[in-house]
PDB file of C-alpha atoms in Angstrom:
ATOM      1  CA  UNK K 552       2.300   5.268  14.513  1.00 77.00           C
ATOM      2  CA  UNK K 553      -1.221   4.992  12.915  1.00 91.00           C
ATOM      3  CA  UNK K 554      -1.443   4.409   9.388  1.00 92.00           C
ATOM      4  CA  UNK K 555      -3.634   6.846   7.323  1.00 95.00           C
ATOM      5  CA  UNK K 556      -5.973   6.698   4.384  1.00 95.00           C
ATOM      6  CA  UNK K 557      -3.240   8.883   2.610  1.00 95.00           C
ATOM      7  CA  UNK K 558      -0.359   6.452   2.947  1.00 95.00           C
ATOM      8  CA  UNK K 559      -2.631   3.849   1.425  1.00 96.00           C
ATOM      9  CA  UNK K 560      -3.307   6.174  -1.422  1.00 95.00           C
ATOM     10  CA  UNK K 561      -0.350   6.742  -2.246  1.00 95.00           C
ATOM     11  CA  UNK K 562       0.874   3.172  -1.882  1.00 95.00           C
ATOM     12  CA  UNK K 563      -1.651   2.317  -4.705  1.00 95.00           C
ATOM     13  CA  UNK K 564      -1.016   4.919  -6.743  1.00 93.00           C
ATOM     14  CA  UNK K 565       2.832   4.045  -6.668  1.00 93.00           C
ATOM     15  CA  UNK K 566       1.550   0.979  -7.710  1.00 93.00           C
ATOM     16  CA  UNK K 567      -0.891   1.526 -10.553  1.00 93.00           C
ATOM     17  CA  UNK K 568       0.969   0.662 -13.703  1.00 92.00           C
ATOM     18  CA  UNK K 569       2.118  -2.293 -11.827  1.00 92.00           C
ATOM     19  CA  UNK K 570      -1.452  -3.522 -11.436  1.00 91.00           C
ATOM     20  CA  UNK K 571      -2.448  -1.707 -14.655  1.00 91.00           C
ATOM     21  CA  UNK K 572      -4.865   0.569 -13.234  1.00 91.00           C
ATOM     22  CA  UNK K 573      -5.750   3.608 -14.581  1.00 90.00           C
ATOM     23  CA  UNK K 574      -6.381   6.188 -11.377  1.00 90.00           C
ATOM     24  CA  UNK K 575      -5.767   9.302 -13.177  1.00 88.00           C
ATOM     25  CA  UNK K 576      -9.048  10.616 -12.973  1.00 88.00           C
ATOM     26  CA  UNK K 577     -10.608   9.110 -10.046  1.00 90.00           C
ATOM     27  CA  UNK K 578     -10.701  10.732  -6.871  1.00 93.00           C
ATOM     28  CA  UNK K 579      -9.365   7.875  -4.423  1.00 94.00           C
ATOM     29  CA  UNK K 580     -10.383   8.279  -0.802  1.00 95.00           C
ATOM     30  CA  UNK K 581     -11.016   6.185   1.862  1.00 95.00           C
ATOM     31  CA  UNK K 582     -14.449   5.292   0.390  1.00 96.00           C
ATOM     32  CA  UNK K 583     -13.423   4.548  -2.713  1.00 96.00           C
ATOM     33  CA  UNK K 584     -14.950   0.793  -2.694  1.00 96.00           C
ATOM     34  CA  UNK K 585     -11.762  -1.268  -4.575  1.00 95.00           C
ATOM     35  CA  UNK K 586     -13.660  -3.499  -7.322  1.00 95.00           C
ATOM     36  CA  UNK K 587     -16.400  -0.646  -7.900  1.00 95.00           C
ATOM     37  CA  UNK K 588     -14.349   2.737  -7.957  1.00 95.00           C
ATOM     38  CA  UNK K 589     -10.845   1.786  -8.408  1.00 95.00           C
ATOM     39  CA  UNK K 590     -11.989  -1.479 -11.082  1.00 94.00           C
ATOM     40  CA  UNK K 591      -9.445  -3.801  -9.097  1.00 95.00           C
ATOM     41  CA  UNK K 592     -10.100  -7.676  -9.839  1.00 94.00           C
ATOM     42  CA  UNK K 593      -9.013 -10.157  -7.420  1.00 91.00           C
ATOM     43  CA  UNK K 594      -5.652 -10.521  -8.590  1.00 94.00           C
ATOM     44  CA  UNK K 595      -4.815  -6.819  -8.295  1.00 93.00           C
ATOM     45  CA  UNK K 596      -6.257  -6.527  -4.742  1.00 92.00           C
ATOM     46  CA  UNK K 597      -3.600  -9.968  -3.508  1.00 93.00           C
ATOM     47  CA  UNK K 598      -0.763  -7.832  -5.032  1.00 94.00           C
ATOM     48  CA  UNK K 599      -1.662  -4.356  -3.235  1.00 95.00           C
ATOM     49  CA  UNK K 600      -2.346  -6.792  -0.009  1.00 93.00           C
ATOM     50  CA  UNK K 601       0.869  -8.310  -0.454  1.00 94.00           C
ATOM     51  CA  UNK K 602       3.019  -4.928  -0.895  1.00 95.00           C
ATOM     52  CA  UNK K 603       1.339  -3.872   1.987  1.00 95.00           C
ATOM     53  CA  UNK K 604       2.276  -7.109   3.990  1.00 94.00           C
ATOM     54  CA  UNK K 605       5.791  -6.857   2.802  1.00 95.00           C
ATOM     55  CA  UNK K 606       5.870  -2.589   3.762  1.00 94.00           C
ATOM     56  CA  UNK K 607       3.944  -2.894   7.171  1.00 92.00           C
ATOM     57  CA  UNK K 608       5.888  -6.471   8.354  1.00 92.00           C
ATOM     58  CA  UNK K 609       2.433  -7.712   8.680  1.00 93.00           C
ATOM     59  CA  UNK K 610       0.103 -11.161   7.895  1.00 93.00           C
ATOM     60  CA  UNK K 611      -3.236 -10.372   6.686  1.00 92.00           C
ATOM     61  CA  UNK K 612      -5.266 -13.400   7.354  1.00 91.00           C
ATOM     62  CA  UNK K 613      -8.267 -14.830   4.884  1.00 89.00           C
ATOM     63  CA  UNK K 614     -10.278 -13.460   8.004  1.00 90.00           C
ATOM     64  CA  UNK K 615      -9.297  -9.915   7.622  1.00 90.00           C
ATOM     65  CA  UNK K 616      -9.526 -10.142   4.079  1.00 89.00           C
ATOM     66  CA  UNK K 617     -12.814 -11.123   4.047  1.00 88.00           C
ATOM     67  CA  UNK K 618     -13.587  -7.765   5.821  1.00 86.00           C
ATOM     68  CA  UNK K 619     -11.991  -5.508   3.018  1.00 93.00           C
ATOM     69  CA  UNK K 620     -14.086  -3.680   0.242  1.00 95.00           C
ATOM     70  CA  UNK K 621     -12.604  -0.093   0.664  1.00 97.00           C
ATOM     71  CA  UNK K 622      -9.737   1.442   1.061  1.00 97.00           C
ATOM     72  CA  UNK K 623     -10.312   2.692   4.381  1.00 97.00           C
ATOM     73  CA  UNK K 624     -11.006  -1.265   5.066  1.00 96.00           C
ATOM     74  CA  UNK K 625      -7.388  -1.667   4.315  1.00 96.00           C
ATOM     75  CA  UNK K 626      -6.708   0.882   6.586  1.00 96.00           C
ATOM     76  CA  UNK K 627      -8.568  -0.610   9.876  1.00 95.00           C
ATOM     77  CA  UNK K 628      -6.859  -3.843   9.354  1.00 94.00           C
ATOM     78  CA  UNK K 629      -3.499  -2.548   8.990  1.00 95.00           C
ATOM     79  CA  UNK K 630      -3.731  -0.660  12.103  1.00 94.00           C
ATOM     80  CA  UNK K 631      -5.322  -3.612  14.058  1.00 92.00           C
ATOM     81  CA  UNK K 632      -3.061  -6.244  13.225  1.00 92.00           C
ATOM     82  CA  UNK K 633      -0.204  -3.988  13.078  1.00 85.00           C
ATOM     83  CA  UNK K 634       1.906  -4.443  16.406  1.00 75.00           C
ATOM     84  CA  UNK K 635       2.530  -1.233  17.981  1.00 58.00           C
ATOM     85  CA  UNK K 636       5.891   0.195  17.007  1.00 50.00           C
ATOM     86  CA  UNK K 637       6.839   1.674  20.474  1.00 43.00           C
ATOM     87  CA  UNK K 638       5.425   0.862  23.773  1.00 42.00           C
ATOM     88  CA  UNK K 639       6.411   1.595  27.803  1.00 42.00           C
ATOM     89  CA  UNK K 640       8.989  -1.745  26.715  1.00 45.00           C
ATOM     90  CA  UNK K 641      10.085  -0.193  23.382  1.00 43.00           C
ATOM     91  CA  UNK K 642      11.706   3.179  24.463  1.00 46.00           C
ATOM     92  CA  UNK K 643      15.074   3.744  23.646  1.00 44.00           C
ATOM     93  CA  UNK K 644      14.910   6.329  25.630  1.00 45.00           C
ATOM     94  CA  UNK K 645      14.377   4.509  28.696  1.00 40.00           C
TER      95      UNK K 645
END
């Protein structure tokens, strides 16, 4: 399963008071550029980044992170380093 722009969304705004943003009255999308639009400082971005490590079973390495500005950034590297939840091996059906 592919992970959306909208799942992201709504994982930050779950997590807003946490990182003490204020997203009330911003339009997030997958443009919306995370220091610029959304006012996240380096410390809030590592905490999103390591929800989303912890909620998606995944490592995002200094290389991929290097590579996000937006949150449809987020998005592309979820979905690239995320392992693919069900395959030809992985049907229960089978």
């Amino acid at each position: 399963m592919t992970i959306s722009s909208g799942e992201i969304v709504a994982d930050l705004h779950a997590l807003s008071d946490q990182l003490d943003l204020d997203l009330e009255e911003i339009d997030v999308s997958g443009a919306s550029s995370l220091e610029n639009d959304l006012g996240m400082d380096s410390l809030n971005l590592m905490d999103f980044l390591v929800f989303l490590e912890k909620k998606y079973q995944v490592k995002i390495s200094d290389e991929h992170l290097n590579d996000v500005e937006t949150i449809s950034d987020i998005v592309h590297v979820l979905n690239e380093i995320r392992p693919a939840v069900a395959g030809p091996a992985g049907d229960a059906g089978a």
